[in-house]
Amino acid sequence: MLNIKFEKIFTISNFISSIRLILIFPTIYLLKGIGEHDSYRIYILLIFALAYLSDLLDGYLARKFNEISELGKIIDPLADKIFVIAVVIQLFLYDEITSFYFWVIILRDVVIFLGGIYVSKTIGRILPSNLLGKMTVASIGLFLIAVVAGLETIPLLYNFIQYLSILLSFASVLGYGLRAYETIKWHKKNGISKEY
């Protein structure tokens, strides 16, 4: 069982993580009009910036005020995933990204999400993201920014960011799978979870 303490639910860092969930609604609304109103692209980019800042801030505050918790380890990446998936779905529906890219990102998140549930039930802890995972999320975010900003007019840069995020997506799933396997193996052998 996960060790979720009630007093660590209502924290500043968890509240800031939840802001990213709220930002989904104006983002979806603006994405619906992205083809008709170029000014919407600027507003969406501003929301992206706010979401990114909230992601940096919640982690900083969690460490500063000793608010790191198992629940926080769930809320933070879950907010990121829901936000990214919502944006990817909308961009796909309005033909701003290819179906291949859409499925790569969606399936990556589904596999890691389901894998995370299995690992947490097995060892009673959340497997935290590592550098590869953070780089992958950053590259996906960068490509979404490129799409919204209309950088397809610069094919070399646009395609580089797109293919990099695809490559890292595959690498991150493989890396997560190996880490999960090693962690579960260590846990079963020693009766404790291995920290990464």
PDB file of N, CA, C and O in Angstrom, residues 71-101:
ATOM      1  N   LEU A  71       1.619  11.079  -2.507  1.00  0.00           N
ATOM      2  CA  LEU A  71       0.515  11.682  -3.251  1.00  0.00           C
ATOM      3  C   LEU A  71       1.044  12.722  -4.242  1.00  0.00           C
ATOM      4  O   LEU A  71       0.598  12.797  -5.382  1.00  0.00           O
ATOM      5  N   GLY A  72       2.003  13.513  -3.790  1.00  0.00           N
ATOM      6  CA  GLY A  72       2.603  14.520  -4.657  1.00  0.00           C
ATOM      7  C   GLY A  72       3.291  13.896  -5.853  1.00  0.00           C
ATOM      8  O   GLY A  72       3.271  14.442  -6.960  1.00  0.00           O
ATOM      9  N   LYS A  73       3.889  12.723  -5.623  1.00  0.00           N
ATOM     10  CA  LYS A  73       4.557  12.008  -6.714  1.00  0.00           C
ATOM     11  C   LYS A  73       3.556  11.485  -7.736  1.00  0.00           C
ATOM     12  O   LYS A  73       3.927  11.155  -8.869  1.00  0.00           O
ATOM     13  N   ILE A  74       2.290  11.401  -7.321  1.00  0.00           N
ATOM     14  CA  ILE A  74       1.230  10.976  -8.243  1.00  0.00           C
ATOM     15  C   ILE A  74       0.645  12.195  -8.956  1.00  0.00           C
ATOM     16  O   ILE A  74       0.512  12.208 -10.175  1.00  0.00           O
ATOM     17  N   ILE A  75       0.292  13.225  -8.170  1.00  0.00           N
ATOM     18  CA  ILE A  75      -0.397  14.398  -8.720  1.00  0.00           C
ATOM     19  C   ILE A  75       0.455  15.127  -9.757  1.00  0.00           C
ATOM     20  O   ILE A  75      -0.038  15.491 -10.829  1.00  0.00           O
ATOM     21  N   ASP A  76       1.730  15.333  -9.454  1.00  0.00           N
ATOM     22  CA  ASP A  76       2.588  16.127 -10.339  1.00  0.00           C
ATOM     23  C   ASP A  76       2.707  15.516 -11.740  1.00  0.00           C
ATOM     24  O   ASP A  76       2.365  16.170 -12.731  1.00  0.00           O
ATOM     25  N   PRO A  77       3.170  14.263 -11.870  1.00  0.00           N
ATOM     26  CA  PRO A  77       3.271  13.701 -13.221  1.00  0.00           C
ATOM     27  C   PRO A  77       1.918  13.456 -13.873  1.00  0.00           C
ATOM     28  O   PRO A  77       1.789  13.529 -15.099  1.00  0.00           O
ATOM     29  N   LEU A  78       0.878  13.175 -13.051  1.00  0.00           N
ATOM     30  CA  LEU A  78      -0.459  12.951 -13.604  1.00  0.00           C
ATOM     31  C   LEU A  78      -0.998  14.236 -14.231  1.00  0.00           C
ATOM     32  O   LEU A  78      -1.589  14.207 -15.319  1.00  0.00           O
ATOM     33  N   ALA A  79      -0.772  15.362 -13.559  1.00  0.00           N
ATOM     34  CA  ALA A  79      -1.198  16.650 -14.105  1.00  0.00           C
ATOM     35  C   ALA A  79      -0.484  16.932 -15.422  1.00  0.00           C
ATOM     36  O   ALA A  79      -1.093  17.404 -16.384  1.00  0.00           O
ATOM     37  N   ASP A  80       0.816  16.606 -15.454  1.00  0.00           N
ATOM     38  CA  ASP A  80       1.591  16.784 -16.685  1.00  0.00           C
ATOM     39  C   ASP A  80       1.020  15.941 -17.818  1.00  0.00           C
ATOM     40  O   ASP A  80       0.819  16.420 -18.940  1.00  0.00           O
ATOM     41  N   LYS A  81       0.757  14.667 -17.509  1.00  0.00           N
ATOM     42  CA  LYS A  81       0.273  13.742 -18.539  1.00  0.00           C
ATOM     43  C   LYS A  81      -1.094  14.159 -19.071  1.00  0.00           C
ATOM     44  O   LYS A  81      -1.330  14.146 -20.283  1.00  0.00           O
ATOM     45  N   ILE A  82      -1.999  14.509 -18.177  1.00  0.00           N
ATOM     46  CA  ILE A  82      -3.348  14.900 -18.597  1.00  0.00           C
ATOM     47  C   ILE A  82      -3.288  16.166 -19.448  1.00  0.00           C
ATOM     48  O   ILE A  82      -3.969  16.271 -20.474  1.00  0.00           O
ATOM     49  N   PHE A  83      -2.447  17.111 -19.035  1.00  0.00           N
ATOM     50  CA  PHE A  83      -2.310  18.358 -19.792  1.00  0.00           C
ATOM     51  C   PHE A  83      -1.774  18.084 -21.190  1.00  0.00           C
ATOM     52  O   PHE A  83      -2.327  18.558 -22.193  1.00  0.00           O
ATOM     53  N   VAL A  84      -0.697  17.302 -21.275  1.00  0.00           N
ATOM     54  CA  VAL A  84      -0.077  16.985 -22.571  1.00  0.00           C
ATOM     55  C   VAL A  84      -1.035  16.198 -23.456  1.00  0.00           C
ATOM     56  O   VAL A  84      -1.189  16.499 -24.641  1.00  0.00           O
ATOM     57  N   ILE A  85      -1.706  15.197 -22.878  1.00  0.00           N
ATOM     58  CA  ILE A  85      -2.639  14.376 -23.658  1.00  0.00           C
ATOM     59  C   ILE A  85      -3.787  15.222 -24.198  1.00  0.00           C
ATOM     60  O   ILE A  85      -4.190  15.069 -25.357  1.00  0.00           O
ATOM     61  N   ALA A  86      -4.310  16.128 -23.366  1.00  0.00           N
ATOM     62  CA  ALA A  86      -5.405  16.998 -23.811  1.00  0.00           C
ATOM     63  C   ALA A  86      -4.968  17.855 -24.991  1.00  0.00           C
ATOM     64  O   ALA A  86      -5.705  18.011 -25.975  1.00  0.00           O
ATOM     65  N   VAL A  87      -3.756  18.402 -24.918  1.00  0.00           N
ATOM     66  CA  VAL A  87      -3.229  19.233 -26.000  1.00  0.00           C
ATOM     67  C   VAL A  87      -2.998  18.398 -27.255  1.00  0.00           C
ATOM     68  O   VAL A  87      -3.370  18.802 -28.363  1.00  0.00           O
ATOM     69  N   VAL A  88      -2.397  17.221 -27.084  1.00  0.00           N
ATOM     70  CA  VAL A  88      -2.103  16.344 -28.227  1.00  0.00           C
ATOM     71  C   VAL A  88      -3.390  15.925 -28.936  1.00  0.00           C
ATOM     72  O   VAL A  88      -3.457  15.923 -30.174  1.00  0.00           O
ATOM     73  N   ILE A  89      -4.422  15.587 -28.169  1.00  0.00           N
ATOM     74  CA  ILE A  89      -5.700  15.181 -28.763  1.00  0.00           C
ATOM     75  C   ILE A  89      -6.295  16.324 -29.578  1.00  0.00           C
ATOM     76  O   ILE A  89      -6.744  16.118 -30.718  1.00  0.00           O
ATOM     77  N   GLN A  90      -6.288  17.514 -29.021  1.00  0.00           N
ATOM     78  CA  GLN A  90      -6.854  18.662 -29.734  1.00  0.00           C
ATOM     79  C   GLN A  90      -6.074  18.985 -30.999  1.00  0.00           C
ATOM     80  O   GLN A  90      -6.663  19.245 -32.058  1.00  0.00           O
ATOM     81  N   LEU A  91      -4.763  18.951 -30.918  1.00  0.00           N
ATOM     82  CA  LEU A  91      -3.935  19.232 -32.099  1.00  0.00           C
ATOM     83  C   LEU A  91      -4.147  18.171 -33.176  1.00  0.00           C
ATOM     84  O   LEU A  91      -4.138  18.472 -34.370  1.00  0.00           O
ATOM     85  N   PHE A  92      -4.342  16.941 -32.755  1.00  0.00           N
ATOM     86  CA  PHE A  92      -4.602  15.855 -33.706  1.00  0.00           C
ATOM     87  C   PHE A  92      -5.965  16.038 -34.375  1.00  0.00           C
ATOM     88  O   PHE A  92      -6.095  15.873 -35.600  1.00  0.00           O
ATOM     89  N   LEU A  93      -6.968  16.391 -33.595  1.00  0.00           N
ATOM     90  CA  LEU A  93      -8.315  16.583 -34.136  1.00  0.00           C
ATOM     91  C   LEU A  93      -8.371  17.708 -35.168  1.00  0.00           C
ATOM     92  O   LEU A  93      -9.192  17.665 -36.091  1.00  0.00           O
ATOM     93  N   TYR A  94      -7.482  18.686 -35.002  1.00  0.00           N
ATOM     94  CA  TYR A  94      -7.474  19.814 -35.940  1.00  0.00           C
ATOM     95  C   TYR A  94      -6.313  19.729 -36.933  1.00  0.00           C
ATOM     96  O   TYR A  94      -5.902  20.732 -37.509  1.00  0.00           O
ATOM     97  N   ASP A  95      -5.813  18.488 -37.137  1.00  0.00           N
ATOM     98  CA  ASP A  95      -4.789  18.201 -38.153  1.00  0.00           C
ATOM     99  C   ASP A  95      -3.520  19.033 -38.010  1.00  0.00           C
ATOM    100  O   ASP A  95      -2.865  19.361 -39.005  1.00  0.00           O
ATOM    101  N   GLU A  96      -3.173  19.346 -36.779  1.00  0.00           N
ATOM    102  CA  GLU A  96      -1.948  20.094 -36.534  1.00  0.00           C
ATOM    103  C   GLU A  96      -0.757  19.158 -36.332  1.00  0.00           C
ATOM    104  O   GLU A  96       0.395  19.573 -36.473  1.00  0.00           O
ATOM    105  N   ILE A  97      -1.032  17.894 -35.963  1.00  0.00           N
ATOM    106  CA  ILE A  97       0.015  16.876 -35.839  1.00  0.00           C
ATOM    107  C   ILE A  97      -0.439  15.616 -36.564  1.00  0.00           C
ATOM    108  O   ILE A  97      -1.623  15.425 -36.807  1.00  0.00           O
ATOM    109  N   THR A  98       0.523  14.758 -36.899  1.00  0.00           N
ATOM    110  CA  THR A  98       0.208  13.532 -37.633  1.00  0.00           C
ATOM    111  C   THR A  98      -0.382  12.473 -36.703  1.00  0.00           C
ATOM    112  O   THR A  98      -0.194  12.516 -35.485  1.00  0.00           O
ATOM    113  N   SER A  99      -1.075  11.501 -37.286  1.00  0.00           N
ATOM    114  CA  SER A  99      -1.649  10.408 -36.495  1.00  0.00           C
ATOM    115  C   SER A  99      -0.540   9.560 -35.864  1.00  0.00           C
ATOM    116  O   SER A  99      -0.694   9.048 -34.751  1.00  0.00           O
ATOM    117  N   PHE A 100       0.594   9.433 -36.561  1.00  0.00           N
ATOM    118  CA  PHE A 100       1.718   8.661 -36.008  1.00  0.00           C
ATOM    119  C   PHE A 100       2.217   9.303 -34.719  1.00  0.00           C
ATOM    120  O   PHE A 100       2.413   8.625 -33.709  1.00  0.00           O
ATOM    121  N   TYR A 101       2.429  10.616 -34.758  1.00  0.00           N
ATOM    122  CA  TYR A 101       2.911  11.321 -33.566  1.00  0.00           C
ATOM    123  C   TYR A 101       1.885  11.211 -32.437  1.00  0.00           C
ATOM    124  O   TYR A 101       2.239  10.988 -31.280  1.00  0.00           O
TER     125      TYR A 101
END
